[in-house]
Amino acid sequence: MSNTTQLLRFITAGSVDDGKSTLIGRLLHDSKSIFEDQLSAITKTSERRGGLGSVDLSLLTDGLQAEREQGITIDVAYRYFATPKRKFIIGDTPGHEQYTRNMVTAASTANLAVILIDARKGVLTQTRRHTFIASLVGVPHVVLAVNKMDMVDYSQEKFDAICTEYRAFAAQLGLHDMTCIPMSALNGDMVVERGENLNWYQGSPLLELLENVVIDYDINTTDFRYPVQWVCRPQTQEYHDFRGYMGRIESGVITVGDEITIQPSGRTTKVKEIVTYDGNLQSARAPQSVTLTLTDEIDISRGDMFVKSETMPQVSKEFEAMLCWLSESPLDLNRKYIIKHTTRVVKCSFARLGYRVDVNTLEQHSSSALNMNDIARVAMKVQLPLVFDSYIKNRFTGSFIVIDEATNNTVAAGMIA
Amino acid sequence: MSNQSFTHLDVLESESIHIMREVAAECKNPALLFSGGKDSIVMLRLAEKAFRPARLPFPLVHIDTEHNFPEVIACRDKLASDLGERLIVRSLDDSIKKGTIVLKNADQGRNVFQSVTLLETIAEFEFDACIGGARRDEEKARAKERIFSFRDEFGQWDPKNQRPELWDTYNTRVHAGENIRVFPISNWTEMDIWEYIARENLYIPEIYYAHERDVIRRDNGILPVSHLVQPKSGEKIEKMTVRFRTVGDMTCTCPVESNARNAQEIIEETAITRITERGATRMDDQTSEASMELRKKEGYF
């Protein structure tokens, strides 16, 4: 199995009331990823709390003492399970209003988002918010899980109405790959097994979809982008003149002999070797971590980016971005902050605050402040040029974080327009 | 090859290499925590992959409880010397002599005290980053910990005040005296570790494989007999065929019954086991539901 299994990262968004814990519990349980000692520990806790004889599966993911005491989820929890086809990493995000920043965090690395709704309630404000964030953060695949179908007599009519409403909303956001699945996580219908209650549904159960969704093209395969992480100069007798540029291919492909441009200097050279611990390669592609040697001696350091000469990124000290503010201290327009973009760290300032998006209605408002969980369009200036693509084109070279120099906290996540 | 999808191990390996290079590039004085256990042996191979043909840009550091299995210590020393990398060992005994660790009794479990010696070692060498082999699938407090986990000047982890971690863009900044713990194999599971050991043909301590051993039964577990664990009255020594799923403090690390004699057979056993890794093997994690969280708050790995 290890020779072929792929890795899929997905998030689940929704509230406990939508049956999210039950859904995750069902996926883990039916794929045999809940262990006896875990089950016995949460059974004990459920009993101690005077549970009504049923085991509270949310205790599996609520890992912190404060969460168990207060019965809430504070932070993103990562869970792991596997089937013979794929390994899965679930980023489980709390559904409460104040936790936009957690969903943005978990969604930033996800291939797919499962957005959960209660079939009785239909598309809610919260559903719109979760879908907007998934689209903002560029999650390539979205699944709308219409749960609790057992509570609406497994009605196809009800399901169709919800899907029609949701599809119209998703289309506004430009979601390309969206699937609606009716299910009952409680009874296990359409989660791992098809069950017998939803025979009118022609599509796959959730797990089958998770196992088969094509993720090879989630990474940009055309534009070669290689931020230099570390310059390798062994200075040993054997490798006296060796000078290798270490990094991870964030997108695209590179082959020995390819001409590359080093940004932001704009100098060009050719790839001499692709070095790895397991031997030199003729060709490599995202997301491999490799070491490149070049045919010319050029002054190159961390923060520079290698690109192929035919697909150039933008190089600029000014750009616009969508920013999600993550910190309890609001943005101070008079201050300078620090940006970390790929492997480059530079000072930045905010030239202008554009509109703020109301995540519940998608309406745009003019704005003079940015508080925690706010999402807004901003114009930024940086001290040294950045080498970037728009986020829509490239998730790796289009994203950045903002750091407050005084506290060293990560205060915002940015996506370049 | 170029049209084939990468496997989960390829992707996890590349992610870990990327993380290690970020640490080397952005932290002033990092260290790789290396115990000779299977996870840290995987980490060592990942570090080789990240930095060869150069030497590692950080020393290996082991906080020795002096309660370790001799086979593990031998493996630690062999791997460090085979690779020619610098190994720093600091012992809990030194902290005990200094009086910074006070034991209630001489042979009590020592995992909980590792934080003290670790923090003293961090201060001694002024490390600003310690790379560790913790995995999120091990324990539920760890499931919520960041890959770059910030610690204050007392080494404390504040779970409610963690830095958001987005994409693969890591915030490595600390003020003087503070430090970060970095977990490059956060996203690996026990199964991934064994598959990687098999794929890379890694040399690990032989006690990970099935062998015959003198054990006693105590508190619902099996304990290995050693100079630290002797039968109490009423307990009798049995011979069993066992292997260790984790190797820690000899006084509280339990083996499991097994006939798996190589990595492939362990993979097959891991696929069908119904007990978690720490649940099966660590008596000290079972004292309360929040044991690991409490230890981490005190500066544990």
XYZ file of C-alpha atoms in Angstrom:
718
model
C 0.000 0.000 0.000
C 2.814 2.398 0.787
C 3.965 2.434 -2.812
C 0.870 4.095 -4.159
C -1.044 5.872 -1.382
C -1.508 9.602 -1.806
C -1.993 12.217 0.888
C -5.180 14.317 1.019
C -5.604 17.189 3.463
C -9.146 18.310 4.136
C -11.017 20.449 6.609
C -14.436 20.095 8.140
C -16.434 23.254 8.823
C -19.706 23.393 10.653
C -20.919 23.487 14.216
C -21.380 20.663 16.694
C -25.113 21.069 16.127
C -24.698 20.121 12.493
C -23.294 16.788 13.578
C -19.668 17.540 12.717
C -18.194 15.489 15.545
C -20.503 12.644 14.647
C -19.341 12.833 11.039
C -15.656 12.811 11.989
C -16.341 10.092 14.538
C -18.086 8.081 11.812
C -15.186 8.472 9.350
C -12.648 7.488 12.003
C -14.761 4.709 13.433
C -15.797 3.118 10.143
C -12.220 3.310 8.832
C -11.071 1.665 12.087
C -9.027 4.657 13.212
C -10.462 4.961 16.708
C -8.518 2.875 19.159
C -9.884 0.974 22.123
C -7.972 3.000 24.711
C -9.191 6.276 23.166
C -12.746 5.022 23.200
C -12.473 3.876 26.813
C -10.972 7.227 27.891
C -13.762 9.271 26.325
C -16.392 6.837 27.603
C -15.112 7.427 31.139
C -15.192 11.190 30.654
C -18.696 11.088 29.143
C -19.935 9.103 32.151
C -18.207 11.360 34.663
C -19.967 14.324 33.086
C -23.284 12.569 33.440
C -23.697 11.831 29.751
C -26.890 10.018 28.876
C -25.257 6.706 28.191
C -23.968 7.800 24.778
C -20.310 8.439 24.071
C -19.518 12.028 23.149
C -17.326 11.675 20.037
C -16.356 15.350 20.142
C -14.118 14.456 23.101
C -11.872 12.710 20.600
C -10.877 15.969 19.002
C -11.118 18.326 21.962
C -7.597 17.850 23.208
C -7.102 20.696 25.660
C -8.184 20.800 29.268
C -10.050 24.097 28.831
C -11.969 22.664 25.898
C -13.082 19.629 27.842
C -14.062 21.754 30.831
C -16.033 24.244 28.784
C -17.326 21.838 26.148
C -16.044 24.054 23.331
C -13.387 23.708 20.665
C -10.725 26.396 20.835
C -8.283 25.489 18.200
C -7.689 23.554 15.024
C -7.154 19.867 15.797
C -5.415 17.625 13.324
C -6.584 14.030 12.986
C -5.139 11.262 10.871
C -6.669 8.236 9.250
C -5.968 6.021 6.301
C -7.675 3.723 3.848
C -5.826 1.432 1.438
C -6.118 4.172 -1.201
C -5.156 7.325 0.664
C -3.838 8.843 3.870
C -5.939 11.663 5.233
C -5.187 14.644 7.433
C -8.332 16.261 8.826
C -8.048 19.845 10.022
C -11.030 20.089 12.333
C -12.076 23.706 12.812
C -14.513 25.114 15.337
C -17.635 26.544 13.779
C -18.288 29.485 16.079
C -18.425 32.960 14.659
C -15.342 34.261 16.471
C -13.105 31.623 15.002
C -12.760 32.761 11.383
C -9.016 32.814 11.923
C -8.967 29.103 12.755
C -10.741 28.186 9.582
C -8.427 30.372 7.491
C -5.475 28.668 9.176
C -6.717 25.124 8.559
C -7.946 25.896 5.039
C -4.593 27.331 3.973
C -3.087 23.864 3.504
C -6.225 21.938 2.548
C -7.023 20.242 -0.763
C -10.688 19.990 0.107
C -13.301 21.467 2.441
C -16.314 19.576 3.772
C -18.938 22.151 4.697
C -21.604 20.677 6.870
C -25.215 21.772 7.116
C -28.313 20.502 8.876
C -30.912 19.439 6.273
C -33.681 20.871 8.477
C -32.078 24.316 8.553
C -30.722 24.557 5.023
C -28.179 27.160 3.913
C -27.433 29.444 6.851
C -25.311 32.527 7.352
C -22.656 30.266 8.794
C -22.691 28.117 5.631
C -22.107 31.201 3.511
C -19.286 32.318 5.760
C -17.552 28.946 5.603
C -17.943 28.793 1.836
C -16.620 32.308 1.376
C -13.537 31.522 3.471
C -12.933 28.295 1.521
C -13.051 30.254 -1.736
C -10.936 33.123 -0.377
C -8.226 30.726 0.734
C -8.451 28.890 -2.577
C -9.406 25.421 -1.355
C -9.565 23.563 -4.676
C -12.471 21.205 -3.907
C -15.603 21.813 -1.846
C -18.143 19.273 -0.628
C -21.463 20.384 0.829
C -22.490 17.656 3.252
C -26.230 17.924 3.790
C -26.453 16.062 7.067
C -29.358 14.826 9.194
C -31.279 13.628 6.155
C -32.928 11.150 8.550
C -34.658 14.130 10.206
C -36.319 15.152 6.916
C -37.450 11.647 5.900
C -34.538 11.368 3.451
C -36.460 13.741 1.182
C -34.894 14.191 -2.249
C -37.012 17.278 -2.782
C -35.604 18.926 0.329
C -32.048 18.018 -0.703
C -32.521 19.335 -4.236
C -33.865 22.637 -2.947
C -30.856 23.105 -0.648
C -28.426 22.242 -3.434
C -30.016 24.640 -5.880
C -29.784 27.490 -3.400
C -26.198 26.611 -2.492
C -25.040 26.202 -6.082
C -26.267 29.678 -6.930
C -24.288 31.076 -4.025
C -21.148 29.030 -4.824
C -21.253 30.190 -8.442
C -20.967 33.835 -7.307
C -17.737 32.893 -5.573
C -16.331 31.076 -8.565
C -15.961 27.683 -6.893
C -14.986 25.293 -9.674
C -15.307 21.909 -8.091
C -18.302 21.577 -5.807
C -20.293 18.465 -4.874
C -23.416 18.128 -2.721
C -23.905 14.881 -0.794
C -26.979 13.985 1.275
C -26.110 12.000 4.394
C -26.971 10.870 7.855
C -23.755 10.719 9.862
C -25.733 9.329 12.783
C -27.001 6.324 10.819
C -23.961 6.101 8.584
C -25.791 6.780 5.318
C -23.488 8.086 2.550
C -20.486 8.620 4.825
C -18.446 5.438 4.428
C -21.193 3.120 3.223
C -24.090 4.017 0.937
C -26.707 2.786 3.396
C -30.220 1.940 2.247
C -32.084 5.172 2.770
C -30.697 7.355 0.019
C -31.012 5.127 -3.012
C -32.191 8.049 -5.132
C -28.745 9.643 -4.822
C -26.519 8.657 -7.745
C -23.200 10.086 -6.502
C -20.520 8.547 -4.268
C -20.547 8.427 -0.481
C -18.205 10.968 1.144
C -15.283 8.614 1.775
C -15.308 7.333 -1.788
C -15.167 10.918 -3.018
C -12.301 11.714 -0.624
C -10.437 8.672 -1.933
C -10.889 9.526 -5.596
C -10.930 13.297 -6.022
C -8.071 14.213 -8.375
C -5.525 16.340 -6.497
C -2.515 16.140 -8.817
C -3.418 19.480 -10.364
C -4.059 21.317 -7.094
C -0.453 22.467 -7.370
C 0.382 24.829 -10.215
C 2.198 22.527 -12.661
C 3.233 25.084 -15.270
C 5.126 27.943 -13.595
C 8.475 26.894 -12.105
C 8.965 28.656 -8.753
C 11.901 27.853 -6.496
C 12.528 30.102 -3.493
C 16.088 29.616 -2.219
C 15.989 28.441 1.395
C 19.617 27.750 2.180
C 22.919 27.943 0.372
C 24.905 24.735 0.763
C 28.686 25.134 0.818
C 30.229 22.046 2.431
C 33.827 23.338 2.098
C 35.176 19.831 2.556
C 37.969 18.340 0.483
C 35.572 16.222 -1.525
C 33.116 19.057 -2.168
C 35.583 21.918 -2.172
C 33.897 24.002 -4.854
C 30.361 22.751 -4.322
C 27.781 25.488 -4.100
C 24.197 24.240 -4.085
C 20.947 26.128 -3.674
C 18.540 24.244 -1.452
C 14.805 24.672 -1.557
C 11.471 23.170 -2.367
C 9.927 23.387 -5.816
C 6.688 25.227 -5.014
C 5.249 24.822 -8.496
C 6.172 23.610 -11.952
C 8.974 21.380 -13.232
C 12.741 21.769 -13.683
C 15.092 19.722 -15.867
C 18.882 19.707 -16.045
C 19.976 22.216 -18.711
C 16.893 24.455 -18.303
C 17.533 28.181 -18.455
C 16.411 29.967 -15.312
C 16.163 33.571 -14.169
C 17.120 34.573 -10.655
C 14.706 37.123 -9.219
C 14.736 39.894 -8.208
C 18.179 40.451 -9.809
C 16.986 39.212 -13.219
C 20.261 37.378 -14.015
C 19.982 34.219 -16.068
C 21.885 30.938 -15.949
C 21.318 27.209 -16.453
C 20.642 24.313 -14.098
C 23.740 22.110 -13.964
C 22.609 19.391 -11.557
C 19.601 18.434 -9.439
C 21.209 16.961 -6.333
C 19.440 14.822 -3.741
C 20.602 12.514 -0.959
C 19.306 9.598 -3.030
C 21.275 10.579 -6.124
C 21.116 13.207 -8.844
C 17.912 13.605 -10.844
C 17.373 14.514 -14.469
C 14.146 16.314 -13.687
C 12.153 17.309 -10.590
C 8.814 18.927 -9.836
C 6.631 20.318 -7.087
C 6.557 19.576 -4.172
C 10.036 17.999 -4.131
C 12.784 19.386 -1.889
C 16.056 19.341 -3.813
C 19.415 21.095 -4.228
C 20.241 22.859 -7.503
C 23.702 23.667 -8.826
C 24.127 26.211 -11.616
C 26.484 26.616 -14.564
C 27.511 30.175 -13.628
C 28.806 31.651 -10.409
C 26.290 34.267 -9.385
C 25.755 35.947 -6.037
C 22.594 34.299 -4.739
C 21.193 34.168 -1.224
C 18.138 33.071 0.730
C 15.071 34.968 -0.353
C 15.977 34.932 -4.052
C 13.680 32.957 -6.328
C 14.573 30.834 -9.373
C 11.967 30.913 -12.129
C 11.907 29.706 -15.708
C 12.467 32.478 -18.141
C 9.258 31.851 -20.118
C 6.841 32.231 -17.199
C 7.820 35.297 -15.196
C 6.308 36.269 -11.857
C 5.759 39.865 -10.817
C 8.559 41.713 -9.080
C 7.437 44.773 -7.169
C 7.545 46.800 -3.959
C 3.847 47.559 -4.136
C 0.830 45.303 -4.457
C -2.743 44.789 -3.316
C -3.955 41.860 -1.268
C -6.862 40.386 0.643
C -5.892 40.368 4.272
C -7.390 38.368 7.119
C -6.568 39.999 10.427
C -5.769 37.366 13.075
C -4.671 39.352 16.099
C -6.584 40.734 19.043
C -4.753 44.051 18.604
C -6.219 45.835 15.598
C -4.141 46.965 12.628
C -2.286 50.217 13.285
C -1.930 52.047 9.981
C 0.849 54.237 11.362
C 3.090 51.323 12.177
C 5.515 49.247 10.178
C 5.117 45.472 10.243
C 7.123 42.560 8.879
C 6.080 40.351 5.987
C 7.243 36.805 5.468
C 6.646 35.843 1.852
C 8.170 32.557 0.604
C 11.684 32.703 2.084
C 11.907 36.483 2.108
C 11.360 38.590 5.242
C 10.947 42.373 4.750
C 9.441 45.410 6.442
C 6.085 46.596 5.191
C 3.535 49.315 5.669
C -0.110 49.635 4.754
C -0.613 52.317 2.147
C -4.392 52.142 2.070
C -7.311 50.224 3.502
C -9.799 49.285 0.804
C -13.143 47.653 1.376
C -13.904 45.208 4.162
C -15.959 42.106 3.343
C -18.853 41.181 5.578
C -18.275 37.423 5.708
C -21.950 36.800 6.400
C -23.477 38.748 3.517
C -20.424 39.149 1.232
C -21.270 42.857 1.103
C -18.346 45.246 0.792
C -18.086 48.153 3.217
C -15.605 50.972 3.335
C -13.451 50.595 6.363
C -11.067 52.549 8.528
C -10.055 49.785 10.930
C -9.159 46.109 10.875
C -10.014 43.958 13.871
C -9.589 40.279 14.590
C -11.418 38.094 12.036
C -11.898 41.007 9.617
C -11.171 40.396 5.952
C -10.287 43.376 3.810
C -8.625 44.522 0.616
C -5.428 46.467 1.320
C -2.659 48.195 -0.596
C 0.801 47.397 0.735
C 4.310 48.697 0.350
C 7.417 46.689 1.130
C 10.974 47.741 1.768
C 12.537 45.405 -0.820
C 10.912 43.962 -3.940
C 8.966 40.738 -3.567
C 8.788 38.086 -6.291
C 5.181 36.951 -6.432
C 2.189 35.678 -8.391
C -1.461 36.350 -7.735
C -2.850 33.950 -5.134
C -5.372 32.590 -7.600
C -2.525 31.535 -9.882
C -0.213 30.245 -7.193
C -1.021 29.479 -3.574
C 2.641 29.422 -2.532
C 4.020 32.541 -4.190
C 0.771 34.485 -3.710
C 0.536 34.139 0.070
C 2.271 35.860 2.974
C 2.019 36.341 6.716
C 2.319 39.612 8.615
C 4.316 39.662 11.852
C 4.233 42.305 14.573
C 7.832 43.154 15.313
C 7.122 44.168 18.885
C 5.458 40.920 19.957
C 6.713 38.603 17.182
C 3.135 37.380 16.805
C 1.627 36.416 13.465
C -1.075 39.058 13.085
C -2.424 38.609 9.564
C -2.604 36.296 6.568
C -2.438 37.834 3.115
C -3.405 36.710 -0.357
C -2.029 38.800 -3.205
C -4.636 40.049 -5.661
C 8.419 8.791 -12.925
C 7.620 12.373 -13.837
C 3.971 11.622 -14.549
C 3.414 9.523 -11.465
C 1.821 11.000 -8.369
C 4.002 11.342 -5.334
C 3.183 9.010 -2.466
C 2.248 10.238 0.982
C 5.767 9.398 2.196
C 7.338 11.509 -0.566
C 5.127 14.443 0.359
C 5.721 14.098 4.105
C 9.472 13.751 3.562
C 9.626 16.892 1.449
C 7.567 18.818 4.012
C 9.936 17.766 6.826
C 13.038 18.706 4.828
C 11.518 22.101 4.070
C 10.858 22.665 7.780
C 14.402 21.716 8.810
C 15.905 24.062 6.243
C 13.700 26.909 7.501
C 15.031 26.317 11.011
C 18.645 26.275 9.834
C 18.158 29.459 7.830
C 16.180 31.549 10.277
C 17.230 30.427 13.760
C 20.565 31.506 15.182
C 21.465 28.461 17.211
C 19.259 25.401 16.702
C 19.705 21.858 18.009
C 18.251 18.500 16.968
C 16.912 16.500 19.912
C 18.157 12.969 19.323
C 17.462 10.077 21.680
C 18.198 7.018 19.573
C 14.473 6.199 19.441
C 12.761 5.426 16.121
C 11.223 8.858 15.585
C 14.496 10.657 16.182
C 16.283 8.205 13.881
C 13.787 9.107 11.151
C 14.491 12.770 11.937
C 18.218 12.189 11.582
C 17.742 10.679 8.126
C 15.525 13.625 7.151
C 18.258 16.001 8.372
C 20.807 14.173 6.223
C 18.472 14.508 3.262
C 18.002 18.201 4.014
C 21.673 19.176 4.280
C 23.972 16.688 2.534
C 26.554 16.949 1.064
C 27.296 19.399 3.898
C 27.409 18.530 7.586
C 24.316 19.177 9.667
C 24.040 22.859 10.639
C 23.134 21.908 14.220
C 24.394 19.530 16.919
C 22.467 16.491 18.152
C 21.345 16.867 21.760
C 20.163 14.123 24.073
C 18.610 14.679 27.480
C 19.495 11.374 29.148
C 17.222 10.234 31.973
C 19.788 7.512 32.848
C 16.741 5.257 32.760
C 17.183 4.429 29.091
C 17.529 0.983 27.588
C 21.221 0.251 26.973
C 20.436 -0.871 23.406
C 18.988 2.565 22.661
C 21.982 4.433 24.059
C 24.305 2.187 22.052
C 22.323 2.957 18.903
C 22.386 6.684 19.668
C 26.169 6.658 19.972
C 26.700 4.458 16.929
C 24.558 6.607 14.616
C 26.117 9.876 15.794
C 29.643 8.543 15.361
C 28.936 6.817 12.005
C 27.739 10.149 10.636
C 30.526 12.104 12.320
C 28.043 14.582 13.769
C 28.427 16.355 17.100
C 26.438 14.787 19.965
C 25.826 16.677 23.207
C 24.523 14.573 26.112
C 23.216 16.105 29.310
C 22.089 13.859 32.123
C 19.284 14.171 34.640
C 21.826 12.961 37.194
C 23.665 16.280 36.831
C 20.472 18.189 37.622
C 19.845 15.871 40.568
C 23.374 16.533 41.904
C 22.852 20.260 41.475
C 19.574 19.991 43.354
C 17.407 21.343 40.534
C 15.633 17.965 40.333
C 14.453 16.497 43.629
C 13.275 12.883 43.447
C 10.804 11.427 45.895
C 12.462 8.048 45.580
C 15.535 6.890 43.716
C 13.874 4.725 41.062
C 10.746 6.705 40.241
C 9.892 7.447 36.591
C 11.939 10.272 35.179
C 10.108 11.424 32.034
C 8.458 14.258 33.900
C 11.834 15.675 34.975
C 13.322 15.850 31.489
C 11.969 19.403 31.145
C 14.305 20.645 33.889
C 17.480 19.318 32.307
C 16.299 20.319 28.845
C 15.757 23.924 29.964
C 19.162 23.946 31.672
C 20.764 22.655 28.480
C 18.964 25.266 26.383
C 20.297 27.954 28.723
C 23.826 26.499 28.745
C 24.170 26.486 24.946
C 21.779 29.395 24.281
C 19.737 27.337 21.825
C 16.903 29.348 20.291
C 15.275 26.374 18.577
C 15.052 22.687 19.466
C 13.931 20.340 16.717
C 11.963 17.434 18.184
C 10.301 14.280 16.908
C 6.814 14.682 18.395
C 3.897 13.654 16.190
C 0.341 14.948 16.305
C -1.164 11.463 16.172
C 0.548 10.521 19.445
C -1.639 12.401 21.835
C -4.496 14.895 21.749
C -2.680 17.894 23.225
C -0.056 17.382 20.541
C -2.822 17.261 17.915
C -3.363 20.964 18.574
C 0.246 22.040 18.706
C 1.856 24.056 15.941
C 4.817 22.790 13.917
C 6.755 25.829 15.164
C 5.714 25.894 18.809
C 6.656 29.020 20.681
C 7.879 28.799 24.302
C 8.348 31.652 26.750
C 11.465 32.183 28.839
C 10.308 29.471 31.249
C 9.915 27.010 28.405
C 6.148 27.036 28.813
C 3.630 26.216 26.120
C 0.452 28.268 26.216
C -2.109 26.278 24.225
C -4.695 29.056 24.234
C -2.285 31.609 22.864
C -0.625 29.874 19.929
C 0.538 31.713 16.848
C -1.628 31.017 13.815
C 0.319 28.873 11.340
C -0.668 29.327 7.707
C 0.450 27.606 4.518
C 4.063 26.547 4.912
C 5.102 30.029 5.953
C 6.557 29.629 9.419
C 7.071 32.396 11.944
C 10.400 31.587 13.595
C 10.921 34.860 15.447
C 11.691 34.921 19.157
C 13.015 37.456 21.623
C 16.255 36.763 23.474
C 15.760 34.075 26.120
C 12.653 32.642 24.471
C 12.793 29.672 22.166
C 10.792 27.523 19.829
C 10.301 23.797 19.575
C 10.022 22.629 16.009
C 8.316 19.388 15.047
C 9.105 18.494 11.430
C 7.288 15.143 11.624
C 4.093 16.582 13.145
C 2.031 15.146 10.304
C 3.542 11.656 10.352
C 1.707 8.757 11.973
C 3.169 5.692 13.669
C 2.461 3.790 10.460
C 4.278 6.389 8.328
C 7.328 6.067 10.599
C 7.447 2.298 10.131
C 6.895 2.543 6.401
C 9.750 5.033 6.214
C 12.033 2.846 8.337
C 11.306 -0.003 5.915
C 11.713 2.150 2.814
C 14.975 3.736 3.941
C 16.225 0.551 5.589
C 17.061 2.489 8.760
C 19.094 0.948 11.539
C 17.119 1.122 14.821
C 17.654 -0.412 18.280
C 16.956 -4.152 18.137
C 14.468 -3.974 21.049
C 11.915 -2.543 18.590
C 11.784 -6.036 17.077
C 10.355 -9.117 18.747
C 12.688 -10.754 21.254
C 12.458 -12.874 24.382
C 12.542 -10.893 27.605
C 11.981 -11.268 31.351
C 8.893 -9.280 32.322
C 6.523 -8.856 35.230
C 2.862 -7.883 35.218
C 2.023 -4.719 37.148
C -0.909 -2.239 37.061
C -2.537 -3.792 33.947
C 0.751 -3.574 32.053
C 3.834 -5.628 31.314
C 7.102 -4.156 32.614
C 10.579 -5.233 31.526
C 12.758 -6.534 34.347
C 15.957 -4.526 34.715
C 18.208 -3.182 37.444
C 15.496 -0.541 37.970
C 12.468 -2.837 37.900
C 12.574 -5.898 40.138
C 9.614 -8.066 41.136
C 7.818 -6.995 44.312
C 6.470 -9.674 46.613
C 3.696 -11.565 44.865
C 4.964 -10.685 41.382
C 6.756 -13.329 39.370
C 9.123 -13.088 36.442
C 7.808 -14.456 33.143
C 9.516 -14.976 29.815
C 7.608 -13.435 26.936
C 8.205 -12.647 23.280
C 7.758 -8.898 23.053
C 8.748 -5.751 21.216
C 8.741 -2.097 22.235
C 6.503 0.317 20.321
C 8.186 3.245 22.081
C 11.449 3.333 24.022
C 11.547 5.672 27.001
C 12.133 5.445 30.712
C 12.671 1.756 31.565
C 10.576 2.044 34.724
C 7.388 2.961 32.880
C 7.751 1.846 29.247
C 5.832 -1.343 28.550
C 6.536 -3.723 25.679
C 3.757 -5.397 23.711
C 3.486 -9.104 22.952
C 4.590 -9.599 19.384
C 6.334 -11.885 16.935
C 7.182 -9.130 14.456
C 10.871 -9.469 13.700
C 11.343 -6.839 11.003
C 9.878 -3.532 9.859
C 7.548 -5.183 7.338
C 6.022 -7.439 9.986
C 5.619 -4.451 12.314
C 3.781 -2.581 9.547
C 1.388 -5.515 9.275
C 0.834 -5.534 13.048
C 0.421 -1.752 13.214
C -2.297 -1.970 10.562
C -4.487 -4.139 12.760
C -3.653 -2.993 16.294
C -6.551 -1.626 18.312
C -4.525 0.271 20.944
C -2.700 3.589 20.424
C 1.060 3.768 20.635
C 1.274 5.671 23.903
C -1.764 3.934 25.378
C -0.082 0.573 25.008
C 3.314 1.552 26.265
C 3.421 4.579 28.545
C 2.192 4.207 32.093
C 2.925 7.857 32.884
C 0.564 9.150 30.190
C -2.386 7.390 31.737
C -2.410 9.174 35.087
C -4.860 11.799 33.858
C -6.497 12.814 30.622
C -4.367 15.955 30.490
C -0.957 14.505 31.551
C 0.805 15.428 28.325
C -0.737 18.895 28.179
C 0.394 19.597 31.742
C 3.922 18.394 31.019
C 4.116 20.493 27.879
C 3.003 23.560 29.774
C 5.982 22.969 32.049
C 8.440 22.924 29.200
C 8.387 19.281 28.123
C 9.143 18.542 24.465
